[in-house]
Amino acid sequence: MNNVQNTTNKVINDAAATTQEVADKTLTAAGAAMDTASDRLGAARARATEAIDHLAGRAQQYARVGIDKATDARDYAKRSLQNAGDATSSYVEEQPLKSIAIAAGVGAATAALLMMLRGRDR
């Protein structure tokens, strides 16, 4: 019986050693897989950060261009209004009677239009 017991113990010990070996290899493989996943995640995070920084820079650039265009449009409108005002002032100074007649005609036409529109509402 001693021989059977020795054989049984040897089989059990061999099975335990093989199981331990498989567990160690599995643990090593899992660690390597986690390291690889971690490396890939870090690389993906770096690429995402880079892309976000690039997009933020482009957005700022577009915002600057938009602000510049709005400023240019404001300046152009300001100059245009100033030129129109200057031209009107010059015309009024050169042609005061015509200016009064034109203003009276525009006022009368506006009043007539308003009276006509009010009549339709009733």
Tab-separated table of N, CA, C and O in Angstrom:
chain	number	residue	atom	x	y	z
A	1	MET	N	0.809	-1.170	0.000
A	1	MET	CA	0.000	0.000	0.000
A	1	MET	C	0.866	1.251	0.000
A	1	MET	O	0.434	2.273	-0.510
A	2	ASN	N	1.992	1.130	0.533
A	2	ASN	CA	2.915	2.240	0.586
A	2	ASN	C	3.287	2.700	-0.820
A	2	ASN	O	3.454	3.883	-1.066
A	3	ASN	N	3.436	1.772	-1.708
A	3	ASN	CA	3.767	2.074	-3.096
A	3	ASN	C	2.627	2.827	-3.775
A	3	ASN	O	2.854	3.772	-4.527
A	4	VAL	N	1.398	2.420	-3.502
A	4	VAL	CA	0.220	3.083	-4.085
A	4	VAL	C	0.108	4.491	-3.521
A	4	VAL	O	-0.195	5.440	-4.235
A	5	GLN	N	0.362	4.592	-2.258
A	5	GLN	CA	0.277	5.901	-1.628
A	5	GLN	C	1.353	6.824	-2.188
A	5	GLN	O	1.099	7.987	-2.453
A	6	ASN	N	2.547	6.318	-2.377
A	6	ASN	CA	3.629	7.119	-2.961
A	6	ASN	C	3.274	7.553	-4.382
A	6	ASN	O	3.511	8.698	-4.776
A	7	THR	N	2.716	6.642	-5.148
A	7	THR	CA	2.331	6.955	-6.524
A	7	THR	C	1.230	8.011	-6.527
A	7	THR	O	1.254	8.967	-7.314
A	8	THR	N	0.274	7.837	-5.613
A	8	THR	CA	-0.823	8.808	-5.514
A	8	THR	C	-0.296	10.171	-5.121
A	8	THR	O	-0.678	11.200	-5.720
A	9	ASN	N	0.587	10.211	-4.154
A	9	ASN	CA	1.187	11.490	-3.740
A	9	ASN	C	1.963	12.137	-4.874
A	9	ASN	O	1.920	13.346	-5.068
A	10	LYS	N	2.706	11.301	-5.645
A	10	LYS	CA	3.477	11.829	-6.770
A	10	LYS	C	2.548	12.418	-7.829
A	10	LYS	O	2.787	13.490	-8.366
A	11	VAL	N	1.446	11.706	-8.125
A	11	VAL	CA	0.482	12.195	-9.120
A	11	VAL	C	-0.141	13.508	-8.636
A	11	VAL	O	-0.285	14.466	-9.397
A	12	ILE	N	-0.490	13.532	-7.363
A	12	ILE	CA	-1.091	14.755	-6.794
A	12	ILE	C	-0.087	15.900	-6.839
A	12	ILE	O	-0.415	17.032	-7.226
A	13	ASN	N	1.157	15.637	-6.453
A	13	ASN	CA	2.189	16.675	-6.476
A	13	ASN	C	2.468	17.159	-7.902
A	13	ASN	O	2.648	18.353	-8.155
A	14	ASP	N	2.519	16.210	-8.854
A	14	ASP	CA	2.737	16.572	-10.267
A	14	ASP	C	1.573	17.422	-10.781
A	14	ASP	O	1.760	18.421	-11.487
A	15	ALA	N	0.344	17.034	-10.416
A	15	ALA	CA	-0.846	17.785	-10.847
A	15	ALA	C	-0.825	19.183	-10.238
A	15	ALA	O	-1.138	20.179	-10.902
A	16	ALA	N	-0.437	19.270	-8.967
A	16	ALA	CA	-0.365	20.571	-8.303
A	16	ALA	C	0.703	21.434	-8.942
A	16	ALA	O	0.505	22.640	-9.171
A	17	ALA	N	1.848	20.847	-9.264
A	17	ALA	CA	2.930	21.598	-9.900
A	17	ALA	C	2.507	22.083	-11.283
A	17	ALA	O	2.761	23.232	-11.674
A	18	THR	N	1.841	21.204	-12.035
A	18	THR	CA	1.370	21.581	-13.372
A	18	THR	C	0.321	22.683	-13.269
A	18	THR	O	0.343	23.661	-14.033
A	19	THR	N	-0.575	22.561	-12.312
A	19	THR	CA	-1.611	23.583	-12.105
A	19	THR	C	-0.972	24.922	-11.733
A	19	THR	O	-1.357	25.974	-12.243
A	20	GLN	N	0.043	24.855	-10.854
A	20	GLN	CA	0.745	26.080	-10.451
A	20	GLN	C	1.455	26.704	-11.644
A	20	GLN	O	1.436	27.913	-11.831
A	21	GLU	N	2.067	25.868	-12.464
A	21	GLU	CA	2.770	26.340	-13.654
A	21	GLU	C	1.793	27.017	-14.623
A	21	GLU	O	2.070	28.107	-15.154
A	22	VAL	N	0.648	26.387	-14.839
A	22	VAL	CA	-0.379	26.963	-15.723
A	22	VAL	C	-0.887	28.281	-15.139
A	22	VAL	O	-1.078	29.273	-15.857
A	23	ALA	N	-1.117	28.316	-13.827
A	23	ALA	CA	-1.593	29.538	-13.179
A	23	ALA	C	-0.568	30.656	-13.315
A	23	ALA	O	-0.917	31.811	-13.595
A	24	ASP	N	0.724	30.314	-13.139
A	24	ASP	CA	1.785	31.316	-13.284
A	24	ASP	C	1.843	31.859	-14.709
A	24	ASP	O	1.973	33.073	-14.924
A	25	LYS	N	1.741	30.948	-15.695
A	25	LYS	CA	1.774	31.386	-17.088
A	25	LYS	C	0.551	32.258	-17.409
A	25	LYS	O	0.658	33.266	-18.110
A	26	THR	N	-0.604	31.870	-16.878
A	26	THR	CA	-1.825	32.652	-17.099
A	26	THR	C	-1.696	34.036	-16.479
A	26	THR	O	-2.057	35.051	-17.089
A	27	LEU	N	-1.146	34.088	-15.274
A	27	LEU	CA	-0.943	35.358	-14.592
A	27	LEU	C	0.043	36.235	-15.364
A	27	LEU	O	-0.181	37.443	-15.532
A	28	THR	N	1.123	35.631	-15.868
A	28	THR	CA	2.108	36.379	-16.655
A	28	THR	C	1.476	36.919	-17.939
A	28	THR	O	1.674	38.084	-18.314
A	29	ALA	N	0.691	36.070	-18.614
A	29	ALA	CA	0.026	36.500	-19.851
A	29	ALA	C	-0.986	37.611	-19.576
A	29	ALA	O	-1.083	38.578	-20.338
A	30	ALA	N	-1.724	37.481	-18.475
A	30	ALA	CA	-2.705	38.517	-18.124
A	30	ALA	C	-1.995	39.838	-17.818
A	30	ALA	O	-2.450	40.913	-18.219
A	31	GLY	N	-0.868	39.755	-17.111
A	31	GLY	CA	-0.092	40.970	-16.813
A	31	GLY	C	0.415	41.627	-18.085
A	31	GLY	O	0.365	42.857	-18.232
A	32	ALA	N	0.910	40.813	-19.011
A	32	ALA	CA	1.399	41.358	-20.283
A	32	ALA	C	0.260	42.002	-21.062
A	32	ALA	O	0.424	43.077	-21.658
A	33	ALA	N	-0.901	41.347	-21.058
A	33	ALA	CA	-2.056	41.896	-21.765
A	33	ALA	C	-2.486	43.217	-21.140
A	33	ALA	O	-2.831	44.178	-21.856
A	34	MET	N	-2.456	43.294	-19.817
A	34	MET	CA	-2.820	44.545	-19.145
A	34	MET	C	-1.810	45.644	-19.441
A	34	MET	O	-2.176	46.802	-19.642
A	35	ASP	N	-0.529	45.293	-19.477
A	35	ASP	CA	0.497	46.282	-19.815
A	35	ASP	C	0.293	46.813	-21.235
A	35	ASP	O	0.384	48.019	-21.479
A	36	THR	N	0.006	45.898	-22.164
A	36	THR	CA	-0.234	46.301	-23.548
A	36	THR	C	-1.462	47.200	-23.633
A	36	THR	O	-1.442	48.234	-24.311
A	37	ALA	N	-2.525	46.806	-22.950
A	37	ALA	CA	-3.750	47.616	-22.952
A	37	ALA	C	-3.488	48.993	-22.355
A	37	ALA	O	-3.965	50.008	-22.857
A	38	SER	N	-2.707	49.017	-21.277
A	38	SER	CA	-2.378	50.293	-20.641
A	38	SER	C	-1.562	51.182	-21.574
A	38	SER	O	-1.805	52.388	-21.670
A	39	ASP	N	-0.605	50.570	-22.268
A	39	ASP	CA	0.201	51.333	-23.228
A	39	ASP	C	-0.666	51.893	-24.345
A	39	ASP	O	-0.522	53.051	-24.746
A	40	ARG	N	-1.578	51.055	-24.846
A	40	ARG	CA	-2.455	51.502	-25.936
A	40	ARG	C	-3.398	52.602	-25.457
A	40	ARG	O	-3.667	53.550	-26.185
A	41	LEU	N	-3.895	52.455	-24.245
A	41	LEU	CA	-4.763	53.481	-23.690
A	41	LEU	C	-4.008	54.796	-23.535
A	41	LEU	O	-4.529	55.866	-23.855
A	42	GLY	N	-2.781	54.733	-23.063
A	42	GLY	CA	-1.964	55.943	-22.929
A	42	GLY	C	-1.717	56.604	-24.276
A	42	GLY	O	-1.797	57.826	-24.399
A	43	ALA	N	-1.431	55.790	-25.289
A	43	ALA	CA	-1.212	56.335	-26.632
A	43	ALA	C	-2.488	56.959	-27.177
A	43	ALA	O	-2.453	58.041	-27.790
A	44	ALA	N	-3.626	56.307	-26.949
A	44	ALA	CA	-4.911	56.855	-27.413
A	44	ALA	C	-5.227	58.163	-26.699
A	44	ALA	O	-5.698	59.125	-27.313
A	45	ARG	N	-4.941	58.207	-25.398
A	45	ARG	CA	-5.173	59.433	-24.634
A	45	ARG	C	-4.296	60.567	-25.170
A	45	ARG	O	-4.746	61.699	-25.319
A	46	ALA	N	-3.050	60.255	-25.478
A	46	ALA	CA	-2.138	61.273	-26.008
A	46	ALA	C	-2.630	61.776	-27.362
A	46	ALA	O	-2.613	62.989	-27.633
A	47	ARG	N	-3.100	60.859	-28.233
A	47	ARG	CA	-3.616	61.277	-29.546
A	47	ARG	C	-4.876	62.124	-29.384
A	47	ARG	O	-5.062	63.116	-30.085
A	48	ALA	N	-5.738	61.736	-28.447
A	48	ALA	CA	-6.970	62.502	-28.220
A	48	ALA	C	-6.647	63.903	-27.704
A	48	ALA	O	-7.238	64.892	-28.151
A	49	THR	N	-5.708	63.993	-26.779
A	49	THR	CA	-5.301	65.296	-26.250
A	49	THR	C	-4.724	66.168	-27.363
A	49	THR	O	-5.035	67.360	-27.455
A	50	GLU	N	-3.911	65.555	-28.197
A	50	GLU	CA	-3.313	66.276	-29.328
A	50	GLU	C	-4.405	66.785	-30.279
A	50	GLU	O	-4.368	67.935	-30.722
A	51	ALA	N	-5.377	65.932	-30.572
A	51	ALA	CA	-6.467	66.322	-31.479
A	51	ALA	C	-7.309	67.437	-30.869
A	51	ALA	O	-7.686	68.394	-31.555
A	52	ILE	N	-7.588	67.343	-29.576
A	52	ILE	CA	-8.374	68.383	-28.906
A	52	ILE	C	-7.620	69.703	-28.907
A	52	ILE	O	-8.199	70.765	-29.168
A	53	ASP	N	-6.323	69.658	-28.637
A	53	ASP	CA	-5.517	70.883	-28.670
A	53	ASP	C	-5.520	71.500	-30.062
A	53	ASP	O	-5.635	72.718	-30.213
A	54	HIS	N	-5.412	70.649	-31.080
A	54	HIS	CA	-5.421	71.137	-32.464
A	54	HIS	C	-6.763	71.799	-32.779
A	54	HIS	O	-6.810	72.895	-33.357
A	55	LEU	N	-7.860	71.127	-32.400
A	55	LEU	CA	-9.187	71.689	-32.664
A	55	LEU	C	-9.411	72.985	-31.897
A	55	LEU	O	-10.015	73.928	-32.423
A	56	ALA	N	-8.936	73.052	-30.674
A	56	ALA	CA	-9.073	74.276	-29.886
A	56	ALA	C	-8.307	75.421	-30.544
A	56	ALA	O	-8.793	76.554	-30.610
A	57	GLY	N	-7.127	75.119	-31.050
A	57	GLY	CA	-6.343	76.139	-31.748
A	57	GLY	C	-7.055	76.636	-32.993
A	57	GLY	O	-7.084	77.839	-33.272
A	58	ARG	N	-7.643	75.700	-33.744
A	58	ARG	CA	-8.382	76.094	-34.958
A	58	ARG	C	-9.600	76.931	-34.595
A	58	ARG	O	-9.921	77.902	-35.274
A	59	ALA	N	-10.295	76.549	-33.514
A	59	ALA	CA	-11.478	77.300	-33.089
A	59	ALA	C	-11.082	78.725	-32.702
A	59	ALA	O	-11.779	79.687	-33.059
A	60	GLN	N	-9.969	78.864	-32.007
A	60	GLN	CA	-9.494	80.203	-31.637
A	60	GLN	C	-9.133	81.005	-32.876
A	60	GLN	O	-9.417	82.208	-32.961
A	61	GLN	N	-8.510	80.344	-33.838
A	61	GLN	CA	-8.145	81.016	-35.076
A	61	GLN	C	-9.401	81.502	-35.809
A	61	GLN	O	-9.456	82.647	-36.258
A	62	TYR	N	-10.415	80.643	-35.910
A	62	TYR	CA	-11.659	81.041	-36.564
A	62	TYR	C	-12.342	82.175	-35.800
A	62	TYR	O	-12.922	83.082	-36.396
A	63	ALA	N	-12.290	82.118	-34.485
A	63	ALA	CA	-12.888	83.180	-33.674
A	63	ALA	C	-12.182	84.514	-33.937
A	63	ALA	O	-12.834	85.548	-34.091
A	64	ARG	N	-10.849	84.470	-34.010
A	64	ARG	CA	-10.100	85.698	-34.302
A	64	ARG	C	-10.465	86.259	-35.670
A	64	ARG	O	-10.648	87.465	-35.832
A	65	VAL	N	-10.569	85.363	-36.662
A	65	VAL	CA	-10.934	85.800	-38.017
A	65	VAL	C	-12.327	86.416	-37.993
A	65	VAL	O	-12.565	87.469	-38.604
A	66	GLY	N	-13.262	85.778	-37.286
A	66	GLY	CA	-14.623	86.302	-37.190
A	66	GLY	C	-14.662	87.668	-36.527
A	66	GLY	O	-15.363	88.573	-36.986
A	67	ILE	N	-13.903	87.818	-35.459
A	67	ILE	CA	-13.853	89.112	-34.761
A	67	ILE	C	-13.247	90.168	-35.670
A	67	ILE	O	-13.739	91.306	-35.739
A	68	ASP	N	-12.189	89.809	-36.392
A	68	ASP	CA	-11.567	90.766	-37.318
A	68	ASP	C	-12.543	91.185	-38.408
A	68	ASP	O	-12.637	92.364	-38.756
A	69	LYS	N	-13.283	90.236	-38.967
A	69	LYS	CA	-14.253	90.556	-40.017
A	69	LYS	C	-15.377	91.426	-39.468
A	69	LYS	O	-15.828	92.358	-40.140
A	70	ALA	N	-15.843	91.127	-38.265
A	70	ALA	CA	-16.891	91.941	-37.650
A	70	ALA	C	-16.386	93.363	-37.399
A	70	ALA	O	-17.117	94.337	-37.622
A	71	THR	N	-15.141	93.479	-36.961
A	71	THR	CA	-14.558	94.802	-36.739
A	71	THR	C	-14.445	95.562	-38.055
A	71	THR	O	-14.772	96.762	-38.125
A	72	ASP	N	-14.000	94.877	-39.106
A	72	ASP	CA	-13.905	95.518	-40.421
A	72	ASP	C	-15.271	95.975	-40.914
A	72	ASP	O	-15.417	97.079	-41.450
A	73	ALA	N	-16.289	95.125	-40.732
A	73	ALA	CA	-17.651	95.482	-41.163
A	73	ALA	C	-18.167	96.680	-40.373
A	73	ALA	O	-18.802	97.575	-40.936
A	74	ARG	N	-17.890	96.694	-39.068
A	74	ARG	CA	-18.313	97.831	-38.246
A	74	ARG	C	-17.642	99.112	-38.710
A	74	ARG	O	-18.290	100.160	-38.857
A	75	ASP	N	-16.333	99.040	-38.967
A	75	ASP	CA	-15.600	100.225	-39.429
A	75	ASP	C	-16.113	100.704	-40.778
A	75	ASP	O	-16.260	101.899	-41.007
A	76	TYR	N	-16.415	99.753	-41.685
A	76	TYR	CA	-16.940	100.120	-43.000
A	76	TYR	C	-18.307	100.793	-42.860
A	76	TYR	O	-18.573	101.819	-43.498
A	77	ALA	N	-19.169	100.232	-42.017
A	77	ALA	CA	-20.493	100.824	-41.811
A	77	ALA	C	-20.374	102.216	-41.201
A	77	ALA	O	-21.092	103.141	-41.594
A	78	LYS	N	-19.458	102.355	-40.264
A	78	LYS	CA	-19.237	103.656	-39.626
A	78	LYS	C	-18.783	104.702	-40.652
A	78	LYS	O	-19.301	105.825	-40.680
A	79	ARG	N	-17.835	104.296	-41.511
A	79	ARG	CA	-17.358	105.225	-42.554
A	79	ARG	C	-18.469	105.562	-43.538
A	79	ARG	O	-18.615	106.717	-43.951
A	80	SER	N	-19.255	104.551	-43.905
A	80	SER	CA	-20.344	104.777	-44.854
A	80	SER	C	-21.372	105.741	-44.282
A	80	SER	O	-21.836	106.655	-44.984
A	81	LEU	N	-21.738	105.548	-43.017
A	81	LEU	CA	-22.693	106.461	-42.384
A	81	LEU	C	-22.117	107.870	-42.263
A	81	LEU	O	-22.829	108.861	-42.468
A	82	GLN	N	-20.847	107.941	-41.942
A	82	GLN	CA	-20.200	109.253	-41.839
A	82	GLN	C	-20.199	109.951	-43.202
A	82	GLN	O	-20.514	111.147	-43.290
A	83	ASN	N	-19.874	109.203	-44.257
A	83	ASN	CA	-19.871	109.780	-45.608
A	83	ASN	C	-21.269	110.212	-46.022
A	83	ASN	O	-21.444	111.288	-46.624
A	84	ALA	N	-22.277	109.395	-45.712
A	84	ALA	CA	-23.660	109.754	-46.049
A	84	ALA	C	-24.083	110.998	-45.279
A	84	ALA	O	-24.745	111.899	-45.833
A	85	GLY	N	-23.717	111.056	-44.014
A	85	GLY	CA	-24.040	112.231	-43.207
A	85	GLY	C	-23.365	113.480	-43.742
A	85	GLY	O	-23.980	114.556	-43.815
A	86	ASP	N	-22.102	113.337	-44.119
A	86	ASP	CA	-21.371	114.483	-44.678
A	86	ASP	C	-21.997	114.937	-45.997
A	86	ASP	O	-22.152	116.147	-46.247
A	87	ALA	N	-22.368	113.969	-46.847
A	87	ALA	CA	-22.978	114.304	-48.136
A	87	ALA	C	-24.324	114.993	-47.917
A	87	ALA	O	-24.648	115.981	-48.601
A	88	THR	N	-25.098	114.507	-46.942
A	88	THR	CA	-26.395	115.122	-46.642
A	88	THR	C	-26.215	116.537	-46.117
A	88	THR	O	-26.919	117.467	-46.539
A	89	SER	N	-25.264	116.714	-45.223
A	89	SER	CA	-25.001	118.050	-44.678
A	89	SER	C	-24.578	119.015	-45.776
A	89	SER	O	-25.038	120.164	-45.821
A	90	SER	N	-23.707	118.534	-46.657
A	90	SER	CA	-23.252	119.394	-47.768
A	90	SER	C	-24.423	119.778	-48.658
A	90	SER	O	-24.554	120.941	-49.077
A	91	TYR	N	-25.289	118.805	-48.970
A	91	TYR	CA	-26.427	119.071	-49.846
A	91	TYR	C	-27.371	120.078	-49.192
A	91	TYR	O	-27.844	121.003	-49.837
A	92	VAL	N	-27.621	119.891	-47.885
A	92	VAL	CA	-28.522	120.812	-47.175
A	92	VAL	C	-27.926	122.213	-47.157
A	92	VAL	O	-28.645	123.210	-47.341
A	93	GLU	N	-26.618	122.330	-46.968
A	93	GLU	CA	-25.973	123.645	-46.967
A	93	GLU	C	-26.031	124.295	-48.342
A	93	GLU	O	-26.238	125.504	-48.457
A	94	GLU	N	-25.854	123.482	-49.404
A	94	GLU	CA	-25.835	124.021	-50.766
A	94	GLU	C	-27.253	124.277	-51.299
A	94	GLU	O	-27.454	125.191	-52.085
A	95	GLN	N	-28.211	123.467	-50.905
A	95	GLN	CA	-29.582	123.549	-51.427
A	95	GLN	C	-30.591	123.565	-50.271
A	95	GLN	O	-31.376	122.635	-50.107
A	96	PRO	N	-30.635	124.610	-49.462
A	96	PRO	CA	-31.515	124.589	-48.288
A	96	PRO	C	-33.006	124.517	-48.659
A	96	PRO	O	-33.766	123.802	-48.016
A	97	LEU	N	-33.448	125.237	-49.692
A	97	LEU	CA	-34.867	125.224	-50.044
A	97	LEU	C	-35.288	123.872	-50.615
A	97	LEU	O	-36.354	123.353	-50.282
A	98	LYS	N	-34.447	123.308	-51.470
A	98	LYS	CA	-34.749	121.984	-52.007
A	98	LYS	C	-34.797	120.954	-50.875
A	98	LYS	O	-35.644	120.058	-50.876
A	99	SER	N	-33.896	121.082	-49.926
A	99	SER	CA	-33.848	120.145	-48.806
A	99	SER	C	-35.123	120.197	-47.990
A	99	SER	O	-35.674	119.161	-47.584
A	100	ILE	N	-35.614	121.430	-47.761
A	100	ILE	CA	-36.863	121.593	-47.009
A	100	ILE	C	-38.021	120.987	-47.798
A	100	ILE	O	-38.874	120.289	-47.246
A	101	ALA	N	-38.054	121.233	-49.106
A	101	ALA	CA	-39.134	120.687	-49.942
A	101	ALA	C	-39.085	119.152	-49.960
A	101	ALA	O	-40.121	118.488	-49.853
A	102	ILE	N	-37.891	118.592	-50.073
A	102	ILE	CA	-37.756	117.124	-50.072
A	102	ILE	C	-38.202	116.560	-48.730
A	102	ILE	O	-38.943	115.573	-48.675
A	103	ALA	N	-37.775	117.177	-47.636
A	103	ALA	CA	-38.149	116.699	-46.304
A	103	ALA	C	-39.659	116.778	-46.107
A	103	ALA	O	-40.282	115.855	-45.562
A	104	ALA	N	-40.273	117.860	-46.581
A	104	ALA	CA	-41.731	118.012	-46.462
A	104	ALA	C	-42.436	116.940	-47.293
A	104	ALA	O	-43.428	116.344	-46.846
A	105	GLY	N	-41.942	116.695	-48.498
A	105	GLY	CA	-42.548	115.672	-49.356
A	105	GLY	C	-42.430	114.285	-48.737
A	105	GLY	O	-43.393	113.501	-48.745
A	106	VAL	N	-41.273	113.939	-48.189
A	106	VAL	CA	-41.076	112.633	-47.546
A	106	VAL	C	-41.975	112.528	-46.315
A	106	VAL	O	-42.606	111.489	-46.079
A	107	GLY	N	-42.077	113.579	-45.555
A	107	GLY	CA	-42.947	113.574	-44.370
A	107	GLY	C	-44.407	113.397	-44.763
A	107	GLY	O	-45.135	112.629	-44.127
A	108	ALA	N	-44.848	114.102	-45.806
A	108	ALA	CA	-46.240	113.986	-46.244
A	108	ALA	C	-46.518	112.576	-46.770
A	108	ALA	O	-47.570	111.992	-46.483
A	109	ALA	N	-45.591	112.021	-47.540
A	109	ALA	CA	-45.777	110.669	-48.071
A	109	ALA	C	-45.832	109.650	-46.933
A	109	ALA	O	-46.652	108.722	-46.948
A	110	THR	N	-44.997	109.798	-45.944
A	110	THR	CA	-44.984	108.890	-44.789
A	110	THR	C	-46.290	108.998	-44.015
A	110	THR	O	-46.886	107.987	-43.636
A	111	ALA	N	-46.763	110.226	-43.791
A	111	ALA	CA	-48.026	110.423	-43.074
A	111	ALA	C	-49.180	109.803	-43.856
A	111	ALA	O	-50.057	109.139	-43.273
A	112	ALA	N	-49.210	110.005	-45.176
A	112	ALA	CA	-50.281	109.441	-45.999
A	112	ALA	C	-50.241	107.911	-45.937
A	112	ALA	O	-51.286	107.250	-45.834
A	113	LEU	N	-49.071	107.325	-46.011
A	113	LEU	CA	-48.928	105.875	-45.945
A	113	LEU	C	-49.410	105.342	-44.600
A	113	LEU	O	-50.140	104.339	-44.539
A	114	LEU	N	-49.043	105.977	-43.515
A	114	LEU	CA	-49.479	105.553	-42.184
A	114	LEU	C	-50.994	105.661	-42.030
A	114	LEU	O	-51.640	104.765	-41.470
A	115	MET	N	-51.572	106.734	-42.558
A	115	MET	CA	-53.025	106.908	-42.467
A	115	MET	C	-53.735	105.827	-43.288
A	115	MET	O	-54.751	105.270	-42.867
A	116	MET	N	-53.152	105.486	-44.434
A	116	MET	CA	-53.736	104.453	-45.281
A	116	MET	C	-53.656	103.083	-44.598
A	116	MET	O	-54.609	102.316	-44.611
A	117	LEU	N	-52.540	102.814	-43.971
A	117	LEU	CA	-52.369	101.524	-43.288
A	117	LEU	C	-53.294	101.421	-42.072
A	117	LEU	O	-53.837	100.360	-41.780
A	118	ARG	N	-53.498	102.504	-41.365
A	118	ARG	CA	-54.399	102.495	-40.209
A	118	ARG	C	-55.855	102.299	-40.647
A	118	ARG	O	-56.617	101.642	-39.968
A	119	GLY	N	-56.157	102.823	-41.808
A	119	GLY	CA	-57.514	102.646	-42.335
A	119	GLY	C	-57.786	101.192	-42.679
A	119	GLY	O	-58.917	100.712	-42.551
A	120	ARG	N	-56.791	100.434	-43.106
A	120	ARG	CA	-56.955	99.016	-43.443
A	120	ARG	C	-57.159	98.166	-42.196
A	120	ARG	O	-57.844	97.160	-42.240
A	121	ASP	N	-56.533	98.552	-41.110
A	121	ASP	CA	-56.624	97.765	-39.873
A	121	ASP	C	-58.017	97.785	-39.277
A	121	ASP	O	-58.391	96.915	-38.516
A	122	ARG	N	-58.776	98.767	-39.580
A	122	ARG	CA	-60.110	98.906	-38.970
A	122	ARG	C	-61.115	98.102	-39.680
A	122	ARG	O	-61.405	97.632	-40.533
